[in-house]
PDB file of C-alpha atoms in Angstrom:
ATOM      1  CA  MET D   1     124.506 119.275  87.941  1.00 93.00           C
ATOM      2  CA  PHE D   2     120.854 120.706  88.703  1.00 95.00           C
ATOM      3  CA  LEU D   3     119.853 117.034  87.191  1.00 94.00           C
ATOM      4  CA  LEU D   4     121.964 115.191  89.402  1.00 94.00           C
ATOM      5  CA  ALA D   5     120.497 117.508  92.508  1.00 95.00           C
ATOM      6  CA  TRP D   6     116.686 116.293  90.773  1.00 95.00           C
ATOM      7  CA  PHE D   7     117.820 112.382  91.020  1.00 95.00           C
ATOM      8  CA  ARG D   8     119.046 112.571  94.311  1.00 93.00           C
ATOM      9  CA  ASP D   9     116.831 114.702  96.473  1.00 91.00           C
ATOM     10  CA  GLY D  10     113.101 114.700  93.861  1.00 88.00           C
ATOM     11  CA  GLY D  11     111.267 117.929  95.176  1.00 85.00           C
ATOM     12  CA  ASP D  12     109.694 120.544  93.029  1.00 92.00           C
ATOM     13  CA  VAL D  13     111.768 121.291  90.078  1.00 95.00           C
ATOM     14  CA  GLU D  14     110.917 125.172  89.408  1.00 94.00           C
ATOM     15  CA  ARG D  15     111.892 125.524  93.190  1.00 95.00           C
ATOM     16  CA  LEU D  16     115.295 123.899  91.986  1.00 95.00           C
ATOM     17  CA  GLY D  17     115.937 125.474  89.102  1.00 95.00           C
ATOM     18  CA  ALA D  18     116.270 128.622  90.909  1.00 96.00           C
ATOM     19  CA  ALA D  19     118.951 127.813  92.967  1.00 94.00           C
ATOM     20  CA  PHE D  20     121.204 127.070  89.908  1.00 95.00           C
ATOM     21  CA  GLY D  21     119.826 130.009  88.108  1.00 96.00           C
ATOM     22  CA  LEU D  22     117.382 128.380  85.514  1.00 96.00           C
ATOM     23  CA  SER D  23     113.807 129.771  84.741  1.00 96.00           C
ATOM     24  CA  ARG D  24     111.278 127.480  85.622  1.00 96.00           C
ATOM     25  CA  ALA D  25     110.865 126.761  81.666  1.00 96.00           C
ATOM     26  CA  THR D  26     114.257 126.418  81.728  1.00 97.00           C
ATOM     27  CA  ALA D  27     114.212 124.280  84.203  1.00 96.00           C
ATOM     28  CA  TYR D  28     111.516 121.761  82.745  1.00 96.00           C
ATOM     29  CA  ARG D  29     113.175 121.409  79.891  1.00 96.00           C
ATOM     30  CA  TYR D  30     116.732 120.069  81.389  1.00 96.00           C
ATOM     31  CA  ARG D  31     114.959 117.950  83.183  1.00 96.00           C
ATOM     32  CA  ASP D  32     113.403 116.266  80.261  1.00 96.00           C
ATOM     33  CA  GLU D  33     116.296 116.591  78.385  1.00 97.00           C
ATOM     34  CA  GLY D  34     118.362 114.859  80.793  1.00 96.00           C
ATOM     35  CA  ILE D  35     116.091 111.960  81.042  1.00 97.00           C
ATOM     36  CA  SER D  36     116.149 111.412  77.529  1.00 97.00           C
ATOM     37  CA  VAL D  37     120.055 111.121  77.400  1.00 96.00           C
ATOM     38  CA  LEU D  38     120.879 109.624  80.241  1.00 96.00           C
ATOM     39  CA  ALA D  39     118.112 106.962  80.068  1.00 97.00           C
ATOM     40  CA  GLU D  40     119.142 106.497  76.343  1.00 96.00           C
ATOM     41  CA  GLN D  41     122.742 105.232  78.178  1.00 95.00           C
ATOM     42  CA  ALA D  42     120.379 102.584  79.928  1.00 96.00           C
ATOM     43  CA  PRO D  43     121.848  98.433  78.667  1.00 94.00           C
ATOM     44  CA  ASP D  44     119.022  96.503  76.990  1.00 95.00           C
ATOM     45  CA  LEU D  45     117.982  93.244  77.501  1.00 97.00           C
ATOM     46  CA  VAL D  46     120.265  91.093  75.166  1.00 97.00           C
ATOM     47  CA  GLU D  47     123.713  93.259  75.848  1.00 96.00           C
ATOM     48  CA  VAL D  48     122.721  92.723  79.967  1.00 97.00           C
ATOM     49  CA  MET D  49     122.074  89.076  79.347  1.00 97.00           C
ATOM     50  CA  ALA D  50     125.623  88.575  76.863  1.00 97.00           C
ATOM     51  CA  ALA D  51     127.615  90.187  79.362  1.00 96.00           C
ATOM     52  CA  ALA D  52     126.893  88.203  82.358  1.00 97.00           C
ATOM     53  CA  VAL D  53     127.299  84.975  80.476  1.00 96.00           C
ATOM     54  CA  ALA D  54     130.338  86.537  79.500  1.00 96.00           C
ATOM     55  CA  ASP D  55     131.676  87.910  82.487  1.00 95.00           C
ATOM     56  CA  GLY D  56     131.138  84.238  83.780  1.00 96.00           C
ATOM     57  CA  LEU D  57     128.708  85.276  86.240  1.00 96.00           C
ATOM     58  CA  PRO D  58     126.918  81.755  88.158  1.00 96.00           C
ATOM     59  CA  PHE D  59     122.710  83.122  88.177  1.00 97.00           C
ATOM     60  CA  LEU D  60     121.133  86.359  88.295  1.00 98.00           C
ATOM     61  CA  ILE D  61     118.740  87.885  89.997  1.00 98.00           C
ATOM     62  CA  LEU D  62     115.248  88.451  89.002  1.00 97.00           C
ATOM     63  CA  ASP D  63     113.016  90.972  91.172  1.00 96.00           C
ATOM     64  CA  GLY D  64     110.068  93.327  90.630  1.00 96.00           C
ATOM     65  CA  LYS D  65     109.627  96.542  92.288  1.00 96.00           C
ATOM     66  CA  LEU D  66     106.660  99.032  92.877  1.00 96.00           C
ATOM     67  CA  VAL D  67     106.920 102.702  92.731  1.00 96.00           C
ATOM     68  CA  ALA D  68     105.181 105.674  94.644  1.00 95.00           C
ATOM     69  CA  ILE D  69     102.778 107.286  92.374  1.00 95.00           C
ATOM     70  CA  ASP D  70      99.567 109.799  92.485  1.00 93.00           C
ATOM     71  CA  ARG D  71      96.375 108.907  91.963  1.00 89.00           C
ATOM     72  CA  LEU D  72      94.645 108.396  88.461  1.00 86.00           C
ATOM     73  CA  SER D  73      91.181 107.933  87.106  1.00 83.00           C
ATOM     74  CA  GLU D  74      92.655 104.932  84.334  1.00 86.00           C
ATOM     75  CA  SER D  75      90.810 101.816  84.304  1.00 86.00           C
ATOM     76  CA  LYS D  76      90.177  98.024  83.295  1.00 85.00           C
ATOM     77  CA  THR D  77      88.692  95.436  83.017  1.00 83.00           C
ATOM     78  CA  SER D  78      90.473  92.157  85.219  1.00 80.00           C
ATOM     79  CA  VAL D  79      90.276  88.573  84.914  1.00 76.00           C
ATOM     80  CA  LYS D  80      87.197  88.605  86.580  1.00 80.00           C
ATOM     81  CA  GLY D  81      85.425  90.882  84.511  1.00 83.00           C
ATOM     82  CA  LYS D  82      85.377  94.628  86.478  1.00 84.00           C
ATOM     83  CA  VAL D  83      85.933  97.253  85.970  1.00 86.00           C
ATOM     84  CA  ILE D  84      88.996  98.699  88.532  1.00 85.00           C
ATOM     85  CA  ASP D  85      91.869 101.061  88.592  1.00 89.00           C
ATOM     86  CA  ALA D  86      94.897 100.012  86.118  1.00 91.00           C
ATOM     87  CA  TRP D  87      97.222 101.480  88.443  1.00 92.00           C
ATOM     88  CA  TYR D  88      96.031 100.463  91.357  1.00 93.00           C
ATOM     89  CA  SER D  89      97.808  97.550  93.792  1.00 93.00           C
ATOM     90  CA  GLY D  90      96.550  95.483  95.922  1.00 89.00           C
ATOM     91  CA  LYS D  91      99.800  94.560  97.026  1.00 90.00           C
ATOM     92  CA  SER D  92     100.141  97.817  98.392  1.00 91.00           C
ATOM     93  CA  HIS D  93      96.948  98.809  98.455  1.00 92.00           C
ATOM     94  CA  ASP D  94      98.423 101.825  96.340  1.00 94.00           C
ATOM     95  CA  PHE D  95      98.352 104.307  93.139  1.00 95.00           C
ATOM     96  CA  ARG D  96     101.888 102.137  92.542  1.00 96.00           C
ATOM     97  CA  GLY D  97     103.631 101.515  88.533  1.00 96.00           C
ATOM     98  CA  GLY D  98     105.837  98.695  88.805  1.00 96.00           C
ATOM     99  CA  ILE D  99     109.376  98.128  87.085  1.00 97.00           C
ATOM    100  CA  GLN D 100     111.206  94.335  86.502  1.00 97.00           C
ATOM    101  CA  ALA D 101     115.796  94.377  87.283  1.00 97.00           C
ATOM    102  CA  LEU D 102     117.711  91.946  86.302  1.00 98.00           C
ATOM    103  CA  ILE D 103     120.273  92.220  89.610  1.00 97.00           C
ATOM    104  CA  ARG D 104     123.723  90.782  89.712  1.00 97.00           C
ATOM    105  CA  PRO D 105     124.610  88.229  92.709  1.00 96.00           C
ATOM    106  CA  ASP D 106     125.682  91.626  94.428  1.00 94.00           C
ATOM    107  CA  GLY D 107     123.535  93.556  94.304  1.00 95.00           C
ATOM    108  CA  ILE D 108     124.058  95.919  91.433  1.00 96.00           C
ATOM    109  CA  PRO D 109     121.505  96.472  89.301  1.00 97.00           C
ATOM    110  CA  LEU D 110     121.923  95.148  85.685  1.00 97.00           C
ATOM    111  CA  TRP D 111     118.874  95.991  83.873  1.00 98.00           C
ATOM    112  CA  THR D 112     115.166  97.925  84.017  1.00 98.00           C
ATOM    113  CA  SER D 113     112.198  96.807  82.217  1.00 97.00           C
ATOM    114  CA  GLU D 114     109.926  98.689  81.183  1.00 97.00           C
ATOM    115  CA  VAL D 115     106.980  99.945  84.238  1.00 97.00           C
ATOM    116  CA  THR D 116     103.325  98.082  84.577  1.00 96.00           C
ATOM    117  CA  PRO D 117     100.114  99.234  85.800  1.00 95.00           C
ATOM    118  CA  GLY D 118     100.357  98.162  89.855  1.00 94.00           C
ATOM    119  CA  SER D 119      97.568  95.859  88.899  1.00 93.00           C
ATOM    120  CA  VAL D 120      99.522  93.828  86.907  1.00 94.00           C
ATOM    121  CA  HIS D 121     101.115  91.488  89.097  1.00 94.00           C
ATOM    122  CA  ASP D 122     105.560  90.305  88.669  1.00 95.00           C
ATOM    123  CA  ILE D 123     105.183  86.803  86.668  1.00 96.00           C
ATOM    124  CA  THR D 124     102.693  88.272  84.015  1.00 95.00           C
ATOM    125  CA  ALA D 125     105.381  91.847  83.430  1.00 96.00           C
ATOM    126  CA  ALA D 126     107.898  89.250  83.403  1.00 97.00           C
ATOM    127  CA  ARG D 127     105.861  87.134  80.503  1.00 96.00           C
ATOM    128  CA  GLU D 128     105.955  90.629  79.086  1.00 96.00           C
ATOM    129  CA  HIS D 129     109.245  92.577  78.822  1.00 97.00           C
ATOM    130  CA  VAL D 130     111.856  89.394  80.208  1.00 97.00           C
ATOM    131  CA  LEU D 131     110.888  85.867  80.296  1.00 96.00           C
ATOM    132  CA  GLY D 132     110.704  85.612  76.158  1.00 95.00           C
ATOM    133  CA  ILE D 133     114.143  87.151  76.244  1.00 95.00           C
ATOM    134  CA  VAL D 134     116.515  86.003  78.855  1.00 96.00           C
ATOM    135  CA  GLN D 135     114.952  82.085  78.390  1.00 94.00           C
ATOM    136  CA  HIS D 136     117.489  82.095  75.529  1.00 94.00           C
ATOM    137  CA  PHE D 137     120.009  82.304  78.094  1.00 97.00           C
ATOM    138  CA  LEU D 138     119.006  80.435  81.255  1.00 95.00           C
ATOM    139  CA  ALA D 139     120.745  76.977  79.971  1.00 93.00           C
ATOM    140  CA  ASP D 140     124.132  79.063  80.975  1.00 94.00           C
ATOM    141  CA  LEU D 141     122.950  81.430  83.361  1.00 96.00           C
ATOM    142  CA  PRO D 142     120.442  80.628  86.112  1.00 96.00           C
ATOM    143  CA  ILE D 143     117.711  83.122  86.955  1.00 97.00           C
ATOM    144  CA  LEU D 144     116.273  83.290  91.673  1.00 97.00           C
ATOM    145  CA  ALA D 145     113.134  84.667  92.239  1.00 96.00           C
ATOM    146  CA  ASP D 146     110.669  84.573  95.030  1.00 94.00           C
ATOM    147  CA  THR D 147     107.609  83.276  94.960  1.00 93.00           C
ATOM    148  CA  GLY D 148     105.588  86.056  92.785  1.00 93.00           C
ATOM    149  CA  TYR D 149     107.014  83.939  89.401  1.00 95.00           C
ATOM    150  CA  GLN D 150     105.577  81.022  90.302  1.00 93.00           C
ATOM    151  CA  GLY D 151     105.030  79.380  86.304  1.00 92.00           C
ATOM    152  CA  ALA D 152     107.809  81.351  85.190  1.00 92.00           C
ATOM    153  CA  GLY D 153     109.399  77.820  83.544  1.00 92.00           C
ATOM    154  CA  GLN D 154     112.749  76.065  83.714  1.00 91.00           C
ATOM    155  CA  GLY D 155     116.208  78.130  84.530  1.00 95.00           C
ATOM    156  CA  VAL D 156     114.147  80.560  87.222  1.00 96.00           C
ATOM    157  CA  TRP D 157     114.743  78.569  90.158  1.00 96.00           C
ATOM    158  CA  ILE D 158     112.063  79.745  93.063  1.00 96.00           C
ATOM    159  CA  PRO D 159     111.072  78.413  96.351  1.00 95.00           C
ATOM    160  CA  VAL D 160     108.907  75.910  97.256  1.00 93.00           C
ATOM    161  CA  PRO D 161     105.684  77.406  98.413  1.00 90.00           C
ATOM    162  CA  GLN D 162     103.742  76.169 100.815  1.00 87.00           C
ATOM    163  CA  PRO D 163     101.361  73.580  99.972  1.00 87.00           C
ATOM    164  CA  LYS D 164      97.242  74.500 101.099  1.00 84.00           C
ATOM    165  CA  ASP D 165      96.601  71.487 103.154  1.00 85.00           C
ATOM    166  CA  GLY D 166      99.438  72.517 105.544  1.00 81.00           C
ATOM    167  CA  THR D 167     101.797  69.700 104.564  1.00 88.00           C
ATOM    168  CA  GLU D 168     104.305  70.401 106.159  1.00 90.00           C
ATOM    169  CA  LEU D 169     107.797  69.937 103.290  1.00 92.00           C
ATOM    170  CA  SER D 170     110.629  68.094 103.572  1.00 92.00           C
ATOM    171  CA  VAL D 171     113.908  68.740 105.280  1.00 95.00           C
ATOM    172  CA  ASP D 172     115.137  68.850 101.955  1.00 95.00           C
ATOM    173  CA  ILE D 173     113.076  71.244  99.990  1.00 95.00           C
ATOM    174  CA  ARG D 174     113.167  73.226 103.335  1.00 94.00           C
ATOM    175  CA  ALA D 175     117.246  73.766 103.056  1.00 96.00           C
ATOM    176  CA  TYR D 176     116.757  74.084  99.086  1.00 95.00           C
ATOM    177  CA  ASN D 177     114.110  76.942 100.316  1.00 94.00           C
ATOM    178  CA  ARG D 178     117.071  78.791 102.838  1.00 95.00           C
ATOM    179  CA  LEU D 179     119.493  78.982 100.383  1.00 95.00           C
ATOM    180  CA  LEU D 180     117.552  80.170  97.673  1.00 94.00           C
ATOM    181  CA  ARG D 181     116.840  82.957  99.869  1.00 92.00           C
ATOM    182  CA  GLY D 182     120.850  83.405 101.396  1.00 92.00           C
ATOM    183  CA  LEU D 183     121.111  83.828  97.775  1.00 93.00           C
ATOM    184  CA  ARG D 184     117.968  86.100  96.525  1.00 93.00           C
ATOM    185  CA  PHE D 185     118.192  88.705  98.886  1.00 89.00           C
ATOM    186  CA  GLN D 186     120.604  90.656  97.057  1.00 91.00           C
ATOM    187  CA  GLY D 187     118.061  91.891  95.218  1.00 90.00           C
ATOM    188  CA  GLU D 188     116.894  94.147  98.084  1.00 91.00           C
ATOM    189  CA  ARG D 189     119.560  95.771  97.441  1.00 93.00           C
ATOM    190  CA  GLY D 190     119.928  96.273  94.168  1.00 94.00           C
ATOM    191  CA  PHE D 191     116.004  98.449  94.930  1.00 94.00           C
ATOM    192  CA  ALA D 192     117.944 100.081  97.792  1.00 94.00           C
ATOM    193  CA  LEU D 193     120.746 101.303  95.999  1.00 94.00           C
ATOM    194  CA  MET D 194     117.580 103.149  93.268  1.00 94.00           C
ATOM    195  CA  THR D 195     115.999 104.726  95.742  1.00 93.00           C
ATOM    196  CA  GLY D 196     117.563 105.146  98.832  1.00 90.00           C
ATOM    197  CA  ARG D 197     120.233 107.332  96.985  1.00 88.00           C
ATOM    198  CA  TRP D 198     117.930 108.352  94.162  1.00 93.00           C
ATOM    199  CA  LYS D 199     114.559 109.972  95.874  1.00 94.00           C
ATOM    200  CA  VAL D 200     113.213 110.695  92.443  1.00 94.00           C
ATOM    201  CA  LEU D 201     111.962 107.126  92.962  1.00 94.00           C
ATOM    202  CA  ARG D 202     110.546 107.619  95.694  1.00 94.00           C
ATOM    203  CA  HIS D 203     107.294 108.228  94.681  1.00 94.00           C
ATOM    204  CA  VAL D 204     107.100 110.346  91.163  1.00 94.00           C
ATOM    205  CA  THR D 205     104.484 112.636  90.473  1.00 92.00           C
ATOM    206  CA  MET D 206     105.349 112.598  86.589  1.00 92.00           C
ATOM    207  CA  SER D 207     103.231 110.573  83.904  1.00 93.00           C
ATOM    208  CA  PRO D 208     103.639 106.868  85.046  1.00 94.00           C
ATOM    209  CA  ARG D 209     104.779 106.128  82.428  1.00 95.00           C
ATOM    210  CA  ALA D 210     108.084 108.498  83.026  1.00 96.00           C
ATOM    211  CA  ILE D 211     109.374 105.319  85.715  1.00 97.00           C
ATOM    212  CA  THR D 212     110.063 102.862  82.492  1.00 97.00           C
ATOM    213  CA  GLU D 213     112.757 106.379  81.694  1.00 97.00           C
ATOM    214  CA  LEU D 214     113.352 107.640  85.316  1.00 97.00           C
ATOM    215  CA  ALA D 215     114.338 104.018  86.665  1.00 97.00           C
ATOM    216  CA  ARG D 216     116.738 103.683  83.009  1.00 97.00           C
ATOM    217  CA  CYS D 217     118.260 106.201  84.628  1.00 97.00           C
ATOM    218  CA  VAL D 218     118.389 106.136  88.398  1.00 97.00           C
ATOM    219  CA  LEU D 219     119.881 102.252  86.357  1.00 96.00           C
ATOM    220  CA  VAL D 220     123.162 104.660  84.518  1.00 96.00           C
ATOM    221  CA  LEU D 221     123.730 106.393  87.217  1.00 96.00           C
ATOM    222  CA  ILE D 222     124.161 103.524  89.642  1.00 96.00           C
ATOM    223  CA  GLN D 223     126.399 102.201  86.794  1.00 95.00           C
ATOM    224  CA  PHE D 224     128.946 105.117  86.581  1.00 94.00           C
ATOM    225  CA  GLU D 225     128.561 105.460  89.948  1.00 91.00           C
ATOM    226  CA  HIS D 226     130.870 101.773  90.759  1.00 88.00           C
ATOM    227  CA  LYS D 227     133.052 101.851  87.851  1.00 87.00           C
ATOM    228  CA  MET D 228     131.042 100.093  85.089  1.00 84.00           C
ATOM    229  CA  ILE D 229     130.232 102.422  82.381  1.00 74.00           C
ATOM    230  CA  LYS D 230     132.658 105.600  82.159  1.00 61.00           C
TER     231      LYS D 230
END
């Protein structure tokens, strides 16, 4: 119950532990042990893709989420040769850790990736953690994504971007983009389930590397709530 309360509401571990009659050391130990146990129950990507194909799902949704973290001094060299803050996201203009997720057509998340620093773009993270495995299933199970995954390859369906020269897209392409958005919007529901109900993912004050396990724990809790696992 202590662990569930922490995932649900976040907050100070020591104060919450005291409400359950736990010492500071015991509260942190229970939290860390509980995270490890829950995270181990999360399925791997091959299992998820194989099960989705077997269940006859028409498609999956690939999307990314930036999780707020505390400021970090870790740096790296950008592709332009500049030294930058590794965990700073130019997209959100804040320090973030990014995760990738595969989500069912009804908005239930099925899988989450390892965390990447906020400076890493979605397509780069997807190539590292997702595309190498899912490509073997794409003939039977297409994936829908947004324009941030341009270049993901055949089988990953993304909207056609507006031409840079200002040329108007054809009626057929506009219709395709609109239909794709109409199917892909449930990806937002997947992340809303993860961060809306389980507030621990709204702002992670632990090491940002812990986002990997925290996201997997939340994934397991959501699937348990929806009676997908026992």
